mmCIF file of C-alpha atoms in Angstrom:
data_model
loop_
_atom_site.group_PDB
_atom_site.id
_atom_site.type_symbol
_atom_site.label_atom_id
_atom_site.label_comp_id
_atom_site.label_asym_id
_atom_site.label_seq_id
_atom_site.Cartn_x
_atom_site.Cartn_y
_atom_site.Cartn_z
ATOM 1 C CA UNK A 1 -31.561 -0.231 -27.637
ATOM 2 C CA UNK A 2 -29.345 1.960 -29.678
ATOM 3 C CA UNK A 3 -29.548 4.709 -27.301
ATOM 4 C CA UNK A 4 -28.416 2.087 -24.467
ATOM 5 C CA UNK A 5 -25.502 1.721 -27.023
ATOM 6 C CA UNK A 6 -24.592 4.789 -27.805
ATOM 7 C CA UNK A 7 -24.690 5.677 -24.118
ATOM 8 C CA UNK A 8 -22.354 2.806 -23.143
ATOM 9 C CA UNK A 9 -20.326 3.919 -26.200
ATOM 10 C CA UNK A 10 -19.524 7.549 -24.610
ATOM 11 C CA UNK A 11 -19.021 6.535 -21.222
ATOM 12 C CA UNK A 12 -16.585 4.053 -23.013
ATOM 13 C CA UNK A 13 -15.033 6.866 -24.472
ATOM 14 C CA UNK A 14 -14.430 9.273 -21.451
ATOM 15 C CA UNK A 15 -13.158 6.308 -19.326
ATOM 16 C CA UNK A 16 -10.891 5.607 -21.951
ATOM 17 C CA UNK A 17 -9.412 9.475 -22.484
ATOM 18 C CA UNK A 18 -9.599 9.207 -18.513
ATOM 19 C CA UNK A 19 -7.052 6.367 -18.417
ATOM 20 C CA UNK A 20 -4.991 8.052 -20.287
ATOM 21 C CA UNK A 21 -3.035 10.763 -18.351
ATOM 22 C CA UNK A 22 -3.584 7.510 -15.817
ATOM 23 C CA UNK A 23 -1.400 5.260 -17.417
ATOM 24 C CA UNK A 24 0.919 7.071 -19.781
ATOM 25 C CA UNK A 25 3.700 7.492 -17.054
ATOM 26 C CA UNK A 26 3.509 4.143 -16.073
ATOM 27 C CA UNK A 27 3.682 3.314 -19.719
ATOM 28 C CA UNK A 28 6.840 5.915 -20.261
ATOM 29 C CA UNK A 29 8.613 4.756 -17.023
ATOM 30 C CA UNK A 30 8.807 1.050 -19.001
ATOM 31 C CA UNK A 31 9.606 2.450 -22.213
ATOM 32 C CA UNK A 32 11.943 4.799 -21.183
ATOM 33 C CA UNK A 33 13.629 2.046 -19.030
ATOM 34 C CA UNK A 34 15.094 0.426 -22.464
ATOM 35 C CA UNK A 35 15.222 3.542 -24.157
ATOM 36 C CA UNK A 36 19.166 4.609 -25.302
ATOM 37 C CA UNK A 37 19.967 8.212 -24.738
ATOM 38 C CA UNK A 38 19.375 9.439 -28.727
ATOM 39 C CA UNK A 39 15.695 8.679 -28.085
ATOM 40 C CA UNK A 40 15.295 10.541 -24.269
ATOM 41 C CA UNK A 41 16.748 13.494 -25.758
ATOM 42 C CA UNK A 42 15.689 13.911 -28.615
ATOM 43 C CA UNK A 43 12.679 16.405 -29.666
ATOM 44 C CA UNK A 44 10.059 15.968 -29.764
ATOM 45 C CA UNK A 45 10.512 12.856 -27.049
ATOM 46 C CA UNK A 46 10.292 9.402 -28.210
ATOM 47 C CA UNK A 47 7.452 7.011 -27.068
ATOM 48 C CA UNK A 48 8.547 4.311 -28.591
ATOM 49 C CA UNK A 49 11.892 2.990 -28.051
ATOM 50 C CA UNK A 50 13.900 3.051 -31.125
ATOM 51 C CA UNK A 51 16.415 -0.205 -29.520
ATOM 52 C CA UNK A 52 15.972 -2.180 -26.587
ATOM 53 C CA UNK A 53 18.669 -1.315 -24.028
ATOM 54 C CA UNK A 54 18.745 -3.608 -21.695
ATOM 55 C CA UNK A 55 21.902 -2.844 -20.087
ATOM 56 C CA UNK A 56 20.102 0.184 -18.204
ATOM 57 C CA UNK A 57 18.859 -2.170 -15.651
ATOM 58 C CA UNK A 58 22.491 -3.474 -15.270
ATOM 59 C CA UNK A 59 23.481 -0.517 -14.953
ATOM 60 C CA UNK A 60 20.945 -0.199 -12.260
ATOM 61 C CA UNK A 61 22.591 -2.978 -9.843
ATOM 62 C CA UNK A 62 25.719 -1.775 -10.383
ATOM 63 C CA UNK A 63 24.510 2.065 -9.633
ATOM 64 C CA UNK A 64 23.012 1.427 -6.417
ATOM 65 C CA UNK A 65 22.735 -1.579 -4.070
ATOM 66 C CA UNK A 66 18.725 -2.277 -5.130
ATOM 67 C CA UNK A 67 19.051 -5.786 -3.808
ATOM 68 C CA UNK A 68 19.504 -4.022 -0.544
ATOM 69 C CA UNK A 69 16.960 -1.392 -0.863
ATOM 70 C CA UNK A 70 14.357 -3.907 -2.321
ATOM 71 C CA UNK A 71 14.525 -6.198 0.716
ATOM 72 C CA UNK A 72 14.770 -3.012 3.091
ATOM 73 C CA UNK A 73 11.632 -2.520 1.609
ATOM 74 C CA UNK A 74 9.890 -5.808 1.648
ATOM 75 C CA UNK A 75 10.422 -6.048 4.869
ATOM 76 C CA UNK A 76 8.983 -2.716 6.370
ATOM 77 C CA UNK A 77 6.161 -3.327 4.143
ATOM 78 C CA UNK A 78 5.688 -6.620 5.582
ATOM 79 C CA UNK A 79 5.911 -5.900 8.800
ATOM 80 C CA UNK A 80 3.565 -2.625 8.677
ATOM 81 C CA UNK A 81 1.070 -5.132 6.800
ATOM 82 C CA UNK A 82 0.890 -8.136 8.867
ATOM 83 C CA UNK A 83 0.694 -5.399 11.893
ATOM 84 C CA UNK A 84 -2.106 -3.279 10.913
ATOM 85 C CA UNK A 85 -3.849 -6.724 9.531
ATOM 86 C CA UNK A 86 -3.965 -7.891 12.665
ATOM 87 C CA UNK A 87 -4.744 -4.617 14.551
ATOM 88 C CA UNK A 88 -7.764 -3.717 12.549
ATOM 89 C CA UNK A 89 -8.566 -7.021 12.947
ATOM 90 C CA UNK A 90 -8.810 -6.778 16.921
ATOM 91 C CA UNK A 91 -10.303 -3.501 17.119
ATOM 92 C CA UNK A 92 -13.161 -3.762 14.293
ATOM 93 C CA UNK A 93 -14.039 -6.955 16.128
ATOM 94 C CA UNK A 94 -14.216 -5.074 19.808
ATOM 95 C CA UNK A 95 -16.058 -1.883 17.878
ATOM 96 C CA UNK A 96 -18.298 -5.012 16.275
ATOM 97 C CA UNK A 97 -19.415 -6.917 18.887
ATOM 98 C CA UNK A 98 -18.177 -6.371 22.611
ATOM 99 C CA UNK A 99 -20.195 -4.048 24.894
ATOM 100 C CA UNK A 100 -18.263 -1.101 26.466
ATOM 101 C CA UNK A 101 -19.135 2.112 27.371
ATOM 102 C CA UNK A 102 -19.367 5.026 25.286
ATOM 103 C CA UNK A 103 -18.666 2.477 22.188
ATOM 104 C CA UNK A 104 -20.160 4.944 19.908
ATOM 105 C CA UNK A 105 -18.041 7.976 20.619
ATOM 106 C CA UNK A 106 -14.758 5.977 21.067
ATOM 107 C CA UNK A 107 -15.395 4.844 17.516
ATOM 108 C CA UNK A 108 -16.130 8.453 16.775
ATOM 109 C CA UNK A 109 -12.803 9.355 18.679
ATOM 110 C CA UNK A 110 -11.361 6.340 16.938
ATOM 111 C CA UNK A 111 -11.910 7.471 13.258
ATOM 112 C CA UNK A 112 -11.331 11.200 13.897
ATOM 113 C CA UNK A 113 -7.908 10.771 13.783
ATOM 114 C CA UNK A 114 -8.232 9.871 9.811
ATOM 115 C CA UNK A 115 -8.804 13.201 9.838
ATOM 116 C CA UNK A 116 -5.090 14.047 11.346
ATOM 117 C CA UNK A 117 -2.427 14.967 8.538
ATOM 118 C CA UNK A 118 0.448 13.040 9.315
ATOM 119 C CA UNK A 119 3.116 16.113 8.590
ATOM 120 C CA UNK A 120 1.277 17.306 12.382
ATOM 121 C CA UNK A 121 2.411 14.202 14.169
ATOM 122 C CA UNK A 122 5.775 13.570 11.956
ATOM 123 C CA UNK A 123 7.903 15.697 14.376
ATOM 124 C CA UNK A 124 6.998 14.130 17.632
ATOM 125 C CA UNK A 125 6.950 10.326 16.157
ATOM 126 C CA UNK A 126 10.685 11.754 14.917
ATOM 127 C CA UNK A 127 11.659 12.965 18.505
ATOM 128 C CA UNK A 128 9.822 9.825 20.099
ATOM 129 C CA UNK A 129 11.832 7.331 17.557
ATOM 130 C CA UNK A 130 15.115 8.939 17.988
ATOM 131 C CA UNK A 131 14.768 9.165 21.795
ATOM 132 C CA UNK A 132 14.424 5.546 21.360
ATOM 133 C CA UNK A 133 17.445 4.895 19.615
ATOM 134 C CA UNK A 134 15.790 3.099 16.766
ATOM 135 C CA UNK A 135 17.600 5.053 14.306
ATOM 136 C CA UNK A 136 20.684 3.064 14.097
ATOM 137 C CA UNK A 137 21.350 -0.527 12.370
ATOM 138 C CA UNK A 138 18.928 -3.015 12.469
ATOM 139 C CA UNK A 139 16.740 -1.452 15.288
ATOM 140 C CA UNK A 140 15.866 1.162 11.910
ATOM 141 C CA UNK A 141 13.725 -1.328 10.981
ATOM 142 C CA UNK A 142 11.777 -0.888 13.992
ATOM 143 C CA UNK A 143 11.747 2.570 13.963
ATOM 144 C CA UNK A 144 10.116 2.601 10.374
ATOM 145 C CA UNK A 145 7.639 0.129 11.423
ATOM 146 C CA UNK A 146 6.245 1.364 15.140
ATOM 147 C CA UNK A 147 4.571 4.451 14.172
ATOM 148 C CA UNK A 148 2.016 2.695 11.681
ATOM 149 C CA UNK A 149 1.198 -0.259 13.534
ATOM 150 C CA UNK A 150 -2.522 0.237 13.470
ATOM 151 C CA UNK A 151 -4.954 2.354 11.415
ATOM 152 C CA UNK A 152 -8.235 3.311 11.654
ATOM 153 C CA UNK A 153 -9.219 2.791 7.814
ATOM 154 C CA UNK A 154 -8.730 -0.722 8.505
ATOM 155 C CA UNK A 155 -10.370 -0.582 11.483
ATOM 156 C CA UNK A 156 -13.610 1.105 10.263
ATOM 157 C CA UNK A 157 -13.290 -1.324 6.990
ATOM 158 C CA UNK A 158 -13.206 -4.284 8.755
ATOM 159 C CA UNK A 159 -15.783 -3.007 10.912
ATOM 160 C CA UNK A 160 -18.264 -2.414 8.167
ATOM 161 C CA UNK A 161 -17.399 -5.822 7.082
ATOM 162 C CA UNK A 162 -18.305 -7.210 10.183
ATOM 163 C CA UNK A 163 -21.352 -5.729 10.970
ATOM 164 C CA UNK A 164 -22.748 -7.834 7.672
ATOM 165 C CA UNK A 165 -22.761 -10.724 9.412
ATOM 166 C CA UNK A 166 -26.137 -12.500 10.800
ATOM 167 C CA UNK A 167 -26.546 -12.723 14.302
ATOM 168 C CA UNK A 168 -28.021 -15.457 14.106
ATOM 169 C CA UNK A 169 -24.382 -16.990 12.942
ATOM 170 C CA UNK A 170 -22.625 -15.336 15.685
ATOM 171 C CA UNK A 171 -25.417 -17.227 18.230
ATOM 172 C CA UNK A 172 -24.870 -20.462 16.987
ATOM 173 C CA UNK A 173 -21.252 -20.275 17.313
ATOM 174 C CA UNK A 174 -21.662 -19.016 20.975
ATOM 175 C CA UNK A 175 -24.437 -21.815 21.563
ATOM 176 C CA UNK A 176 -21.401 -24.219 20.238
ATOM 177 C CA UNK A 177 -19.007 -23.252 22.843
ATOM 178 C CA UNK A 178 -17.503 -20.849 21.084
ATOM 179 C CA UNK A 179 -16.213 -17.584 22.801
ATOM 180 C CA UNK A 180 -14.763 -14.675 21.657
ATOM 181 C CA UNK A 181 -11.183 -15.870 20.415
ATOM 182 C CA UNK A 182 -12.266 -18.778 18.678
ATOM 183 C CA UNK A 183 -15.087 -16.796 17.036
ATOM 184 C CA UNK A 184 -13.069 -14.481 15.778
ATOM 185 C CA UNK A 185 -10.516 -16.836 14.057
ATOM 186 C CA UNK A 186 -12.783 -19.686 13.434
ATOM 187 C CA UNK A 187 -15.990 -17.583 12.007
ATOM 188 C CA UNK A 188 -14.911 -14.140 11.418
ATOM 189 C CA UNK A 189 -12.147 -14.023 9.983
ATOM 190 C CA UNK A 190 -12.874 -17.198 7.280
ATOM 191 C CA UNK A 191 -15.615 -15.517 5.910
ATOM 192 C CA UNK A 192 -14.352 -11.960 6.030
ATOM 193 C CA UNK A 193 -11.179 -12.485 3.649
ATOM 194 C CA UNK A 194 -12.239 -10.357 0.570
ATOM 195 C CA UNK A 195 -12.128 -7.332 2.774
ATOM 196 C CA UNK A 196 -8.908 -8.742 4.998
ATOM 197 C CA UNK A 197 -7.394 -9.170 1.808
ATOM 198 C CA UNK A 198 -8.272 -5.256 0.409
ATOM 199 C CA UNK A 199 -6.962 -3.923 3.473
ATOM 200 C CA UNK A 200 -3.473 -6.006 2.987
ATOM 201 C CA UNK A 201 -3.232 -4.774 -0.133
ATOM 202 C CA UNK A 202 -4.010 -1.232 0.452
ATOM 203 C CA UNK A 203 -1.839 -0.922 3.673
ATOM 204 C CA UNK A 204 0.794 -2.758 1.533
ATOM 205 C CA UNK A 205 0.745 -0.317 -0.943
ATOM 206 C CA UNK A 206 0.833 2.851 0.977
ATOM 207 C CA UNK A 207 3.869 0.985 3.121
ATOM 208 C CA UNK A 208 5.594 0.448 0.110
ATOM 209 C CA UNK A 209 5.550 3.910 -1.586
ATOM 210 C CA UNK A 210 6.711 5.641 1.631
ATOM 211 C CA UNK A 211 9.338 7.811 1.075
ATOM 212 C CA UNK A 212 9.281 10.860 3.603
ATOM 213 C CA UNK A 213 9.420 9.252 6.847
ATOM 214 C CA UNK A 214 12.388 6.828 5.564
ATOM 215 C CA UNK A 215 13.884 10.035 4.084
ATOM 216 C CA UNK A 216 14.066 11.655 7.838
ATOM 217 C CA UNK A 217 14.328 8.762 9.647
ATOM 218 C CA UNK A 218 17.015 6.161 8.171
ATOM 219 C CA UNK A 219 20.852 6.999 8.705
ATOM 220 C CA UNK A 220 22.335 3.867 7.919
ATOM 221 C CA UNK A 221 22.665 3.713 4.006
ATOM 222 C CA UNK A 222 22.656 -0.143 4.663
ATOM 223 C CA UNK A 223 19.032 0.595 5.579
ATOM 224 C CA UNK A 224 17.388 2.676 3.159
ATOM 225 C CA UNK A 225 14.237 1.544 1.777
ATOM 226 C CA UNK A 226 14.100 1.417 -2.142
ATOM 227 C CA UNK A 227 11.862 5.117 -2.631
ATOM 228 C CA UNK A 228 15.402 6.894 -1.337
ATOM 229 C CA UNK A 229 17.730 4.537 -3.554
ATOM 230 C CA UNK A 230 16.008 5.343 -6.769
ATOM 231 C CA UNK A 231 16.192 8.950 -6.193
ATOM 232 C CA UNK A 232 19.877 8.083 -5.279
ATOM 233 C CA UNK A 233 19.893 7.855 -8.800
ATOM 234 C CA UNK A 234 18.960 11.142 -9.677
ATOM 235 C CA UNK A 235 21.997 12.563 -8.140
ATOM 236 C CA UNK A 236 24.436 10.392 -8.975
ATOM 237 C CA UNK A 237 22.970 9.560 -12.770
ATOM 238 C CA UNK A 238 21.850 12.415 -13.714
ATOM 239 C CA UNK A 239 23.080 12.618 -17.373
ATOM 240 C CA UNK A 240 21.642 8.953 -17.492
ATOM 241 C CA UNK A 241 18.005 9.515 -17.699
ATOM 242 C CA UNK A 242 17.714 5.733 -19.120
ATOM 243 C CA UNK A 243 19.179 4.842 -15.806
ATOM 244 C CA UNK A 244 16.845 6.615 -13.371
ATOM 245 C CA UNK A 245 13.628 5.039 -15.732
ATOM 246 C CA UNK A 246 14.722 1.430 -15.333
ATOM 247 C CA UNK A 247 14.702 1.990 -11.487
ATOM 248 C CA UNK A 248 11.636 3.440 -11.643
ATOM 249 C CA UNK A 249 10.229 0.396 -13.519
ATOM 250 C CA UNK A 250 11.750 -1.849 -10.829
ATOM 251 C CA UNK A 251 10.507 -0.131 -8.154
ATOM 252 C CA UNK A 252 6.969 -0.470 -10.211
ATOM 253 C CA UNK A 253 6.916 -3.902 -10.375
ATOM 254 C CA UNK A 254 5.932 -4.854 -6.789
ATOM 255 C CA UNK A 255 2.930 -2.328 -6.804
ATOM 256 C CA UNK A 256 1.621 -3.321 -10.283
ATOM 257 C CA UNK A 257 1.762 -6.854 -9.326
ATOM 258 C CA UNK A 258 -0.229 -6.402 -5.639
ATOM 259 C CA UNK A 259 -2.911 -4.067 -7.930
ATOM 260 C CA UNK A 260 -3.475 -6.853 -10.770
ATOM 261 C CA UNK A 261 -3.981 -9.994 -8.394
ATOM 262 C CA UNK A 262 -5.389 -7.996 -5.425
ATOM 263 C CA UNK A 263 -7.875 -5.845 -8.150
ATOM 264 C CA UNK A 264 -10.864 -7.931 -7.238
ATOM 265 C CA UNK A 265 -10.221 -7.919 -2.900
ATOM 266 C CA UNK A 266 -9.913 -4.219 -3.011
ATOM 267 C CA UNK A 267 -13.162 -4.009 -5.000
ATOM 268 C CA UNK A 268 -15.200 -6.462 -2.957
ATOM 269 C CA UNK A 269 -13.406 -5.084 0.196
ATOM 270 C CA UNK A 270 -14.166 -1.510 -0.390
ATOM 271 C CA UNK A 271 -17.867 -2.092 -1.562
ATOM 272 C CA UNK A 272 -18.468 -4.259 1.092
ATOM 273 C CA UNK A 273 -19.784 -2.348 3.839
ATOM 274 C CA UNK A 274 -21.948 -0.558 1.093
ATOM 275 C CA UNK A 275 -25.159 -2.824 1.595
ATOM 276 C CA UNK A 276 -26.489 -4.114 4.365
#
């Protein structure tokens, strides 16, 4: 028993000195975010603020337009979300279930492109997105959106979760009158939330913290999303290092709350396709 101990003890230990380089930016980006500017530059740096400045987030507002860039945000997250939700949806259904030919090497086909580094296909969704003219006011929104409007780690997710399913639950919905619409809604769907719900969150996350496609993409300054407005910051702030933490910690807040109250979806999401 005290061997068990001990051995729960170190592991303990080296997840705990393993959290650490894990959370201490996090942890800086808040403290340095009321921080005054004796305590960023002084030596050897503070960690712990000597005053609370608020005023740095003020300052933030009346730095940058973040009311702008934070809905510019929410909604290409949103949309790329909902999108790729119901996408993955569709396809790990159809990859599921439905009979075709050559299912096995579509999928194949299907989840090779995971394997694509999206730097190779930046330059022709640029030139196809341009083309378009979805570049320009409110049509930007658009042209952030189209290029991630489905994904095959959703698909193959969703597929895993799927699969789990008895058959014999699939025939009795059939026997009922069901047919494929209604079973996917009705039946599917229902009982596959915890993994619906850890692909939301992930696809929300990665939507949120885009920054080089905006970068490239967005003209409009009305339009940028809130990754290219805090580094907006950076430039025009620099000798206000107070001021580029506190929209850092803003920025922060949207992902930190998805990760607390989504932290149990991703985990029964991601480990569900794990046993069969």
């Amino acid at each position: 028993m005290n061997r068990i101990r001990l051995g729960r003890l170190v592991v303990y230990l080296v997840l705990g000195l393993a959290l650490i380089p894990v959370l201490f930016p996090v942890y800086y980006a808040f403290a340095g975010s009321v921080m005054g500017p004796g305590d960023l530059a002084s030596y050897p740096p503070a960690l712990v603020p000597s005053g609370l400045h608020w005023e740095n987030f003020t300052d933030v507002f009346r730095s940058v337009p973040l009311g702008r860039f934070y809905l510019n945000s929410a909604i290409q997250a949103g949309l790329i979300t909902c999108a790729q939700v119901v996408t993955s949806i569709l396809a790990a259904y159809a990859f599921a279930f439905l009979r075709m030919p050559a299912k096995a090497a579509t999928f194949g086909l299907f989840l090779a492109t995971l394997m694509v580094p999206w730097e190779a296909i930046i330059i022709p969704n640029y030139l196809a997105i341009s083309g378009w003219g979805l570049t320009r006011g409110a049509l930007t929104y658009l042209g952030l959106v189209l290029p991630f409007l489905a994904s095959a780690f959703g698909t193959f997710l969703l597929r895993q979760a799927f699969l789990q399913f008895p058959g014999e639950l699939r025939d009795a919905a059939v026997i009922d009158g069901c047919g494929h619409w209604r079973l996917l809604w009705r039946v599917i769907v229902p009982l596959a939330r915890p993994s619906i719900a850890a692909v939301a969150v992930y696809v929300f996350l990665s939507a949120w913290n885009q920054y080089f496609w905006p970068l490239i993409l967005v003209r409009d300054a009305d339009y940028q999303t809130l990754q290219i407005g805090i580094s907006q910051l950076n430039d025009a702030e620099a000798a206000q290092p107070g001021l580029i933490l506190a929209g850092v910690a803003l920025s922060l807040l949207p992902t930190l709350a998805v990760v607390i109250f989504g932290q149990r979806y991703i985990v029964r999401g991601l480990t569900a396709g794990a046993l069969r």
